[in-house]
Short mmCIF file of C-alpha atoms in Angstrom, two decimals:
data_model
loop_
_atom_site.label_atom_id
_atom_site.label_comp_id
_atom_site.label_asym_id
_atom_site.label_seq_id
_atom_site.Cartn_x
_atom_site.Cartn_y
_atom_site.Cartn_z
CA UNK Y 515 38.47 -23.69 55.72
CA UNK Y 516 35.89 -26.26 56.22
CA UNK Y 517 33.14 -23.77 57.01
CA UNK Y 518 34.08 -21.59 54.13
CA UNK Y 519 33.64 -24.42 51.91
CA UNK Y 520 30.29 -25.40 53.73
CA UNK Y 521 29.22 -22.00 52.98
CA UNK Y 522 30.24 -21.80 49.01
CA UNK Y 523 28.77 -25.50 48.58
CA UNK Y 524 25.71 -24.07 49.83
CA UNK Y 525 25.61 -20.80 48.07
CA UNK Y 526 26.46 -22.82 44.81
CA UNK Y 527 23.54 -24.96 45.18
CA UNK Y 528 21.24 -22.19 45.87
CA UNK Y 529 22.69 -20.51 43.18
CA UNK Y 530 21.99 -23.56 40.74
CA UNK Y 531 18.40 -24.27 42.04
CA UNK Y 532 17.24 -20.77 41.96
CA UNK Y 533 18.66 -20.53 38.34
CA UNK Y 534 17.07 -23.92 37.10
CA UNK Y 535 13.57 -23.21 38.54
CA UNK Y 536 13.65 -19.22 36.76
CA UNK Y 537 15.66 -19.98 33.79
CA UNK Y 538 15.29 -17.20 31.00
CA UNK Y 539 15.76 -19.06 27.81
CA UNK Y 540 13.21 -18.91 25.24
CA UNK Y 541 10.59 -21.57 24.77
CA UNK Y 542 7.42 -21.71 23.16
CA UNK Y 543 4.12 -20.47 24.78
CA UNK Y 544 2.74 -23.61 26.80
CA UNK Y 545 -0.50 -24.94 25.42
CA UNK Y 546 0.50 -25.90 22.17
CA UNK Y 547 -0.31 -22.35 20.53
CA UNK Y 548 1.56 -20.76 17.60
CA UNK Y 549 3.04 -17.32 17.56
CA UNK Y 550 2.21 -15.53 14.11
CA UNK Y 551 2.41 -12.08 12.92
CA UNK Y 552 1.06 -10.84 9.33
CA UNK Y 553 1.50 -7.65 7.84
CA UNK Y 554 -0.09 -5.44 4.77
CA UNK Y 555 0.77 -2.06 3.30
CA UNK Y 556 -1.86 0.13 1.96
CA UNK Y 557 0.18 2.64 -0.20
CA UNK Y 558 2.79 3.69 2.90
CA UNK Y 559 0.42 2.77 5.84
CA UNK Y 560 1.76 -0.62 7.20
CA UNK Y 561 -0.70 -2.51 9.01
CA UNK Y 562 1.03 -5.40 11.51
CA UNK Y 563 -0.99 -7.76 13.55
CA UNK Y 564 0.97 -10.19 15.94
CA UNK Y 565 -0.89 -12.65 17.54
CA UNK Y 566 -1.04 -16.36 19.19
CA UNK Y 567 -2.98 -18.97 17.10
CA UNK Y 568 -4.73 -21.67 18.93
CA UNK Y 569 -5.54 -24.74 17.48
CA UNK Y 570 -9.14 -26.52 17.30
CA UNK Y 571 -7.78 -29.56 18.50
CA UNK Y 572 -11.25 -31.65 18.13
CA UNK Y 573 -13.31 -29.01 19.56
CA UNK Y 574 -15.55 -28.63 16.33
CA UNK Y 575 -18.83 -26.85 17.58
CA UNK Y 576 -17.30 -26.03 20.78
CA UNK Y 577 -15.42 -22.73 20.22
CA UNK Y 578 -17.56 -20.29 19.88
CA UNK Y 579 -19.76 -18.94 23.05
CA UNK Y 580 -18.05 -21.45 25.43
CA UNK Y 581 -14.93 -20.74 27.88
CA UNK Y 582 -12.38 -20.98 24.65
CA UNK Y 583 -14.10 -17.70 22.97
CA UNK Y 584 -16.56 -16.71 25.30
CA UNK Y 585 -19.73 -14.15 24.28
CA UNK Y 586 -19.71 -10.90 25.13
CA UNK Y 587 -17.76 -10.04 28.46
CA UNK Y 588 -17.26 -12.09 31.10
CA UNK Y 589 -15.91 -12.42 34.65
CA UNK Y 590 -12.63 -14.78 33.40
CA UNK Y 591 -12.01 -15.60 37.41
CA UNK Y 592 -8.59 -13.50 37.21
CA UNK Y 593 -7.19 -10.08 36.92
CA UNK Y 594 -8.77 -7.01 37.81
CA UNK Y 595 -11.45 -7.15 34.90
CA UNK Y 596 -14.72 -8.32 35.84
CA UNK Y 597 -16.49 -7.83 32.21
CA UNK Y 598 -13.44 -9.21 30.03
CA UNK Y 599 -14.15 -9.29 26.54
CA UNK Y 600 -12.10 -12.34 24.15
CA UNK Y 601 -8.51 -11.60 23.55
CA UNK Y 602 -9.17 -12.66 19.83
CA UNK Y 603 -5.91 -15.19 19.85
CA UNK Y 604 -4.29 -16.80 22.95
CA UNK Y 605 -1.67 -15.95 25.51
CA UNK Y 606 -1.02 -12.36 25.83
CA UNK Y 607 -2.41 -9.33 24.05
CA UNK Y 608 -3.34 -9.66 20.48
CA UNK Y 609 -1.76 -6.65 18.93
CA UNK Y 610 -2.69 -4.11 15.84
CA UNK Y 611 -0.09 -1.69 14.31
CA UNK Y 612 -0.95 1.02 12.08
CA UNK Y 613 1.90 3.32 10.74
CA UNK Y 614 -0.79 6.32 9.99
CA UNK Y 615 -4.05 7.08 10.83
CA UNK Y 616 -6.65 5.09 9.48
CA UNK Y 617 -10.14 4.49 9.26
CA UNK Y 618 -11.99 1.34 10.51
CA UNK Y 619 -15.44 0.45 9.07
CA UNK Y 620 -15.31 4.40 8.39
CA UNK Y 621 -14.49 5.42 11.79
CA UNK Y 622 -11.43 7.12 12.50
CA UNK Y 623 -8.56 5.70 14.66
CA UNK Y 624 -4.83 7.66 15.19
CA UNK Y 625 -1.98 6.21 14.34
CA UNK Y 626 -0.49 3.21 16.78
CA UNK Y 627 -0.38 -0.11 18.28
CA UNK Y 628 -3.27 -1.14 20.06
CA UNK Y 629 -4.36 -4.27 21.57
CA UNK Y 630 -7.50 -6.20 19.93
CA UNK Y 631 -10.18 -7.84 21.50
CA UNK Y 632 -13.41 -9.03 20.73
CA UNK Y 633 -16.95 -8.76 22.37
CA UNK Y 634 -18.04 -11.92 20.46
CA UNK Y 635 -21.80 -12.75 19.57
CA UNK Y 636 -23.65 -15.24 17.82
CA UNK Y 637 -24.20 -12.99 14.43
CA UNK Y 638 -22.12 -10.19 15.38
CA UNK Y 639 -18.85 -8.84 16.96
CA UNK Y 640 -17.67 -5.90 18.46
CA UNK Y 641 -14.30 -5.28 17.75
CA UNK Y 642 -12.42 -3.23 20.56
CA UNK Y 643 -8.93 -1.43 19.74
CA UNK Y 644 -7.37 -0.53 23.21
CA UNK Y 645 -4.65 1.51 23.81
CA UNK Y 646 -3.51 -1.03 26.50
CA UNK Y 647 -1.65 -3.55 24.18
CA UNK Y 648 0.96 -5.13 26.98
CA UNK Y 649 -1.20 -6.91 29.20
CA UNK Y 650 -1.67 -10.53 29.03
CA UNK Y 651 -4.63 -11.58 27.63
CA UNK Y 652 -7.74 -9.59 28.61
CA UNK Y 653 -7.95 -10.39 32.31
CA UNK Y 654 -6.84 -6.70 33.08
CA UNK Y 655 -8.99 -5.22 30.57
CA UNK Y 656 -10.39 -1.86 30.64
CA UNK Y 657 -13.14 -0.31 29.21
CA UNK Y 658 -12.07 3.12 29.67
CA UNK Y 659 -8.82 2.53 27.83
CA UNK Y 660 -10.69 1.73 24.39
CA UNK Y 661 -9.68 3.76 21.56
CA UNK Y 662 -12.46 2.69 19.28
CA UNK Y 663 -15.23 0.13 18.81
CA UNK Y 664 -16.86 -0.78 15.73
CA UNK Y 665 -19.89 -3.50 15.09
CA UNK Y 666 -19.31 -6.10 12.44
CA UNK Y 667 -21.16 -9.04 11.00
CA UNK Y 668 -19.92 -12.72 11.38
CA UNK Y 669 -19.84 -15.00 8.30
CA UNK Y 670 -19.78 -18.73 8.44
CA UNK Y 671 -17.04 -20.60 6.55
CA UNK Y 672 -17.38 -23.68 4.42
CA UNK Y 673 -14.29 -25.40 5.59
CA UNK Y 674 -12.84 -25.91 9.36
CA UNK Y 675 -9.65 -23.56 10.12
CA UNK Y 676 -7.69 -25.46 12.65
CA UNK Y 677 -5.34 -22.91 13.44
CA UNK Y 678 -6.84 -19.07 14.16
CA UNK Y 679 -5.43 -17.01 11.77
CA UNK Y 680 -5.83 -13.41 10.27
CA UNK Y 681 -5.41 -12.47 7.06
CA UNK Y 682 -5.93 -9.41 4.56
CA UNK Y 683 -8.70 -9.49 1.85
CA UNK Y 684 -10.46 -7.40 -1.01
CA UNK Y 685 -7.18 -5.14 -1.20
CA UNK Y 686 -7.42 -2.04 -3.23
CA UNK Y 687 -5.36 1.11 -3.70
CA UNK Y 688 -6.47 2.48 -0.07
CA UNK Y 689 -8.20 -0.22 1.68
CA UNK Y 690 -7.97 -3.82 2.78
CA UNK Y 691 -10.33 -6.06 4.99
CA UNK Y 692 -8.49 -8.18 7.96
CA UNK Y 693 -10.18 -11.13 8.61
CA UNK Y 694 -9.86 -13.51 11.41
CA UNK Y 695 -10.62 -17.00 10.92
CA UNK Y 696 -11.14 -19.56 13.03
CA UNK Y 697 -13.01 -23.13 13.03
CA UNK Y 698 -16.03 -22.12 10.74
CA UNK Y 699 -16.21 -18.79 11.42
CA UNK Y 700 -15.07 -15.50 9.89
CA UNK Y 701 -14.89 -12.16 11.55
CA UNK Y 702 -14.21 -9.01 8.90
CA UNK Y 703 -13.32 -5.60 9.42
CA UNK Y 704 -12.08 -2.85 6.76
CA UNK Y 705 -9.35 -0.73 7.26
CA UNK Y 706 -8.72 2.15 4.86
CA UNK Y 707 -5.93 4.72 4.83
CA UNK Y 708 -6.07 8.28 3.24
CA UNK Y 709 -3.24 7.17 0.49
CA UNK Y 710 -3.05 10.23 -1.63
CA UNK Y 711 -2.75 12.47 1.75
CA UNK Y 712 -0.23 10.13 3.47
CA UNK Y 713 1.99 10.33 0.48
CA UNK Y 714 1.77 14.14 -0.18
CA UNK Y 715 2.36 14.57 3.32
CA UNK Y 716 5.59 12.11 3.28
CA UNK Y 717 6.99 13.87 0.05
CA UNK Y 718 6.44 17.12 1.81
CA UNK Y 719 8.80 15.73 4.56
CA UNK Y 720 11.31 13.97 2.54
CA UNK Y 721 11.67 17.19 0.33
CA UNK Y 722 13.29 18.83 3.47
CA UNK Y 723 15.89 16.06 3.67
CA UNK Y 724 18.23 15.03 1.09
CA UNK Y 725 15.95 14.25 -1.81
CA UNK Y 726 14.73 17.84 -1.58
CA UNK Y 727 18.53 18.59 -3.34
CA UNK Y 728 17.78 17.02 -6.76
CA UNK Y 729 15.48 18.22 -9.47
CA UNK Y 730 14.02 14.62 -9.95
CA UNK Y 731 12.63 14.42 -6.91
CA UNK Y 732 10.20 17.52 -7.32
CA UNK Y 733 9.39 16.35 -10.63
CA UNK Y 734 8.42 12.67 -9.21
CA UNK Y 735 6.22 14.50 -6.82
CA UNK Y 736 4.68 16.80 -9.06
CA UNK Y 737 3.99 13.68 -11.21
CA UNK Y 738 2.29 11.87 -8.45
CA UNK Y 739 -0.33 14.89 -8.15
CA UNK Y 740 -0.64 14.92 -11.96
CA UNK Y 741 -0.90 11.14 -12.17
CA UNK Y 742 -3.84 11.10 -9.23
CA UNK Y 743 -5.30 14.45 -10.20
CA UNK Y 744 -4.94 15.86 -6.79
CA UNK Y 745 -3.43 18.73 -5.38
CA UNK Y 746 -2.63 20.27 -8.53
CA UNK Y 747 -1.88 23.36 -7.09
CA UNK Y 748 1.06 21.99 -5.17
CA UNK Y 749 2.08 19.80 -8.20
CA UNK Y 750 2.51 23.18 -9.77
CA UNK Y 751 4.71 24.77 -6.76
CA UNK Y 752 7.01 21.49 -7.48
CA UNK Y 753 6.79 21.94 -10.88
CA UNK Y 754 8.21 25.19 -10.70
CA UNK Y 755 11.24 24.05 -7.92
CA UNK Y 756 12.12 21.55 -10.49
CA UNK Y 757 12.75 24.40 -13.43
CA UNK Y 758 13.73 27.20 -11.57
CA UNK Y 759 14.79 26.58 -7.67
CA UNK Y 760 17.83 27.46 -6.76
CA UNK Y 761 20.65 25.05 -6.92
CA UNK Y 762 18.85 22.26 -8.45
CA UNK Y 763 16.58 24.28 -10.74
CA UNK Y 764 16.82 23.22 -14.71
CA UNK Y 765 14.68 23.59 -17.83
CA UNK Y 766 14.43 20.32 -19.41
CA UNK Y 767 11.98 18.64 -21.32
CA UNK Y 768 10.95 16.24 -18.61
CA UNK Y 769 10.77 19.62 -16.05
CA UNK Y 770 8.77 21.99 -18.65
CA UNK Y 771 6.74 18.97 -19.53
CA UNK Y 772 5.32 18.16 -16.21
CA UNK Y 773 4.35 21.39 -15.37
CA UNK Y 774 2.76 22.06 -18.90
CA UNK Y 775 0.51 18.95 -18.08
CA UNK Y 776 -0.35 20.13 -15.13
CA UNK Y 777 -1.26 23.60 -16.47
CA UNK Y 778 -3.42 21.85 -18.82
CA UNK Y 779 -5.13 20.00 -16.01
CA UNK Y 780 -5.78 23.50 -14.71
CA UNK Y 781 -7.47 24.59 -17.93
CA UNK Y 782 -4.41 27.19 -18.43
CA UNK Y 783 -4.32 25.70 -21.97
CA UNK Y 784 -2.45 28.40 -23.73
CA UNK Y 785 -0.15 28.59 -20.85
CA UNK Y 786 0.65 24.95 -21.24
CA UNK Y 787 1.27 25.17 -25.19
CA UNK Y 788 3.60 28.09 -24.52
CA UNK Y 789 5.39 25.77 -22.33
CA UNK Y 790 5.74 23.05 -24.65
CA UNK Y 791 7.05 25.53 -27.80
CA UNK Y 792 9.88 26.11 -25.36
CA UNK Y 793 10.39 22.12 -24.41
CA UNK Y 794 9.82 20.73 -27.86
CA UNK Y 795 13.62 21.55 -28.79
CA UNK Y 796 14.76 19.54 -25.84
CA UNK Y 797 12.91 16.76 -26.41
CA UNK Y 798 14.37 13.46 -27.57
CA UNK Y 799 12.43 10.63 -29.93
CA UNK Y 800 10.92 9.28 -26.74
CA UNK Y 801 9.51 12.26 -25.24
CA UNK Y 802 8.07 13.73 -28.27
CA UNK Y 803 6.74 10.54 -29.10
CA UNK Y 804 4.79 10.35 -25.67
CA UNK Y 805 3.77 14.09 -25.99
CA UNK Y 806 2.28 13.56 -29.32
CA UNK Y 807 0.55 10.49 -27.79
CA UNK Y 808 -0.72 12.96 -25.15
CA UNK Y 809 -2.14 14.99 -27.59
CA UNK Y 810 -4.05 12.55 -29.58
CA UNK Y 811 -5.78 11.75 -26.14
CA UNK Y 812 -6.90 14.76 -25.86
CA UNK Y 813 -8.30 14.85 -29.48
CA UNK Y 814 -5.57 17.47 -30.81
CA UNK Y 815 -5.13 15.38 -33.61
CA UNK Y 816 -3.48 18.03 -35.82
CA UNK Y 817 -1.24 19.51 -33.43
CA UNK Y 818 -0.12 15.57 -32.46
CA UNK Y 819 0.58 15.15 -36.22
CA UNK Y 820 2.94 18.12 -36.32
CA UNK Y 821 4.76 16.67 -33.27
CA UNK Y 822 5.15 13.37 -34.77
CA UNK Y 823 6.67 14.93 -38.07
CA UNK Y 824 9.01 17.20 -36.01
CA UNK Y 825 10.09 14.00 -34.29
CA UNK Y 826 10.84 12.23 -37.77
CA UNK Y 827 12.39 15.42 -38.78
CA UNK Y 828 14.70 15.13 -35.78
CA UNK Y 829 15.13 11.28 -35.63
CA UNK Y 830 14.48 9.93 -39.23
CA UNK Y 831 13.10 6.52 -40.16
CA UNK Y 832 13.44 4.89 -37.08
CA UNK Y 833 11.07 2.62 -35.50
CA UNK Y 834 9.70 4.77 -32.75
CA UNK Y 835 9.48 7.64 -34.85
CA UNK Y 836 7.85 5.33 -37.95
CA UNK Y 837 4.99 4.35 -35.65
CA UNK Y 838 4.30 7.60 -34.58
CA UNK Y 839 3.67 9.37 -38.10
CA UNK Y 840 1.35 6.02 -38.43
CA UNK Y 841 -0.62 6.93 -35.81
CA UNK Y 842 -0.68 10.67 -36.57
CA UNK Y 843 -1.70 10.28 -40.07
CA UNK Y 844 -4.43 7.47 -39.28
CA UNK Y 845 -6.14 10.09 -36.59
CA UNK Y 846 -6.31 12.46 -39.45
CA UNK Y 847 -7.78 10.29 -41.79
CA UNK Y 848 -4.57 9.85 -44.30
CA UNK Y 849 -4.90 6.14 -44.41
CA UNK Y 850 -2.32 5.96 -47.28
CA UNK Y 851 0.41 7.69 -45.54
CA UNK Y 852 -0.70 5.78 -42.37
CA UNK Y 853 -0.05 2.53 -43.82
CA UNK Y 854 3.23 3.63 -45.26
CA UNK Y 855 4.93 4.42 -42.09
CA UNK Y 856 3.35 1.55 -40.22
CA UNK Y 857 4.38 -1.05 -42.61
CA UNK Y 858 7.92 0.66 -42.39
CA UNK Y 859 7.82 0.07 -38.84
CA UNK Y 860 7.18 -3.37 -38.94
CA UNK Y 861 10.47 -4.02 -40.90
CA UNK Y 862 11.73 -2.67 -37.62
CA UNK Y 863 9.96 -3.87 -34.94
CA UNK Y 864 12.07 -4.79 -32.05
CA UNK Y 865 10.67 -8.15 -30.71
CA UNK Y 866 7.03 -10.42 -31.27
CA UNK Y 867 4.95 -8.20 -28.96
CA UNK Y 868 5.77 -5.19 -31.19
CA UNK Y 869 5.27 -7.11 -34.63
CA UNK Y 870 2.00 -8.39 -33.41
CA UNK Y 871 0.80 -4.64 -32.39
CA UNK Y 872 1.73 -3.37 -35.87
CA UNK Y 873 -0.19 -5.98 -37.40
CA UNK Y 874 -3.16 -5.21 -35.65
CA UNK Y 875 -3.04 -1.61 -36.31
CA UNK Y 876 -2.37 -2.28 -39.96
CA UNK Y 877 -5.66 -4.33 -39.91
CA UNK Y 878 -7.37 -2.20 -38.32
CA UNK Y 879 -6.37 0.48 -40.84
CA UNK Y 880 -7.45 -1.63 -43.88
CA UNK Y 881 -10.76 -2.40 -41.99
CA UNK Y 882 -11.68 1.40 -42.10
CA UNK Y 883 -10.57 2.03 -38.62
CA UNK Y 884 -8.51 4.00 -37.09
CA UNK Y 885 -5.00 2.50 -35.98
CA UNK Y 886 -5.50 2.40 -32.44
#
């Protein structure tokens, strides 16, 4: 019995000591670095950078080109690599993920997650996207795993950045600049995504699922093509599906108007006008007003006035139809009637913003200009 108790005690002590020395509880990385993640969307393309943030910690002027952030490729004295770049952060790999294919400084890079490394220089830096993103630091860096390298120019910073950080700047609809900033240096590289191509591919995929069983989804996809003036023939296919597709197709003002506007963009004006004659009786006050405004933009002023008149006949003496007739008469040079209907709308204006806009339109006409 004593022997069994002794064995139990020894086993317990060993287990306790072993467990204590190899604990699995989560603690911050050593060295006082901070973990961080930053993301940005370019259209449907999500970009995420995960990294550790080292601090300057009094080493101003002793960061770049030193053992902290070495220049070029170096033997770090550990691991399989004898020519390792900087890890572009601290601790384990800095990683960058792209939800879709992108361009980096004009160069193609497929969707995926990459290890982000940098071969630093005093004036310029080679930014490296490695297919290996699961390693610790750059100790096992292998150039054969490079997916892409781009060379960018370093930029000086006026103020010291204590903790290394990545930010997205210079955002446009289809691009953003990734900037690494630390101490008094910034290293930027531009990311671009083919927003329209990616969006249309997403529509095609989604229309094969639940959204494809609603007319509105096809109108939405067709309207995107129209708004961005891309893939108009594909937009026309979607518009036709909204009108006559099995189960979901329906002739409404919106579905017919969407197709007509695409036809107009394709210079098939006669077909567009014929379709709108069919759509007009279905339009509500707002829809007819918007269509007449579109005709004004196309300089088809007489046709626009006819639609404004039709709208007024269907919806007499409302704010929307009075404004419409004011615009229509103004565009056709009939100042007297334009002022009559705009003044009527002024007394119906919903809110100060509309009131101010109408007063401006009336003043324009009195000054010998068009309402808009």
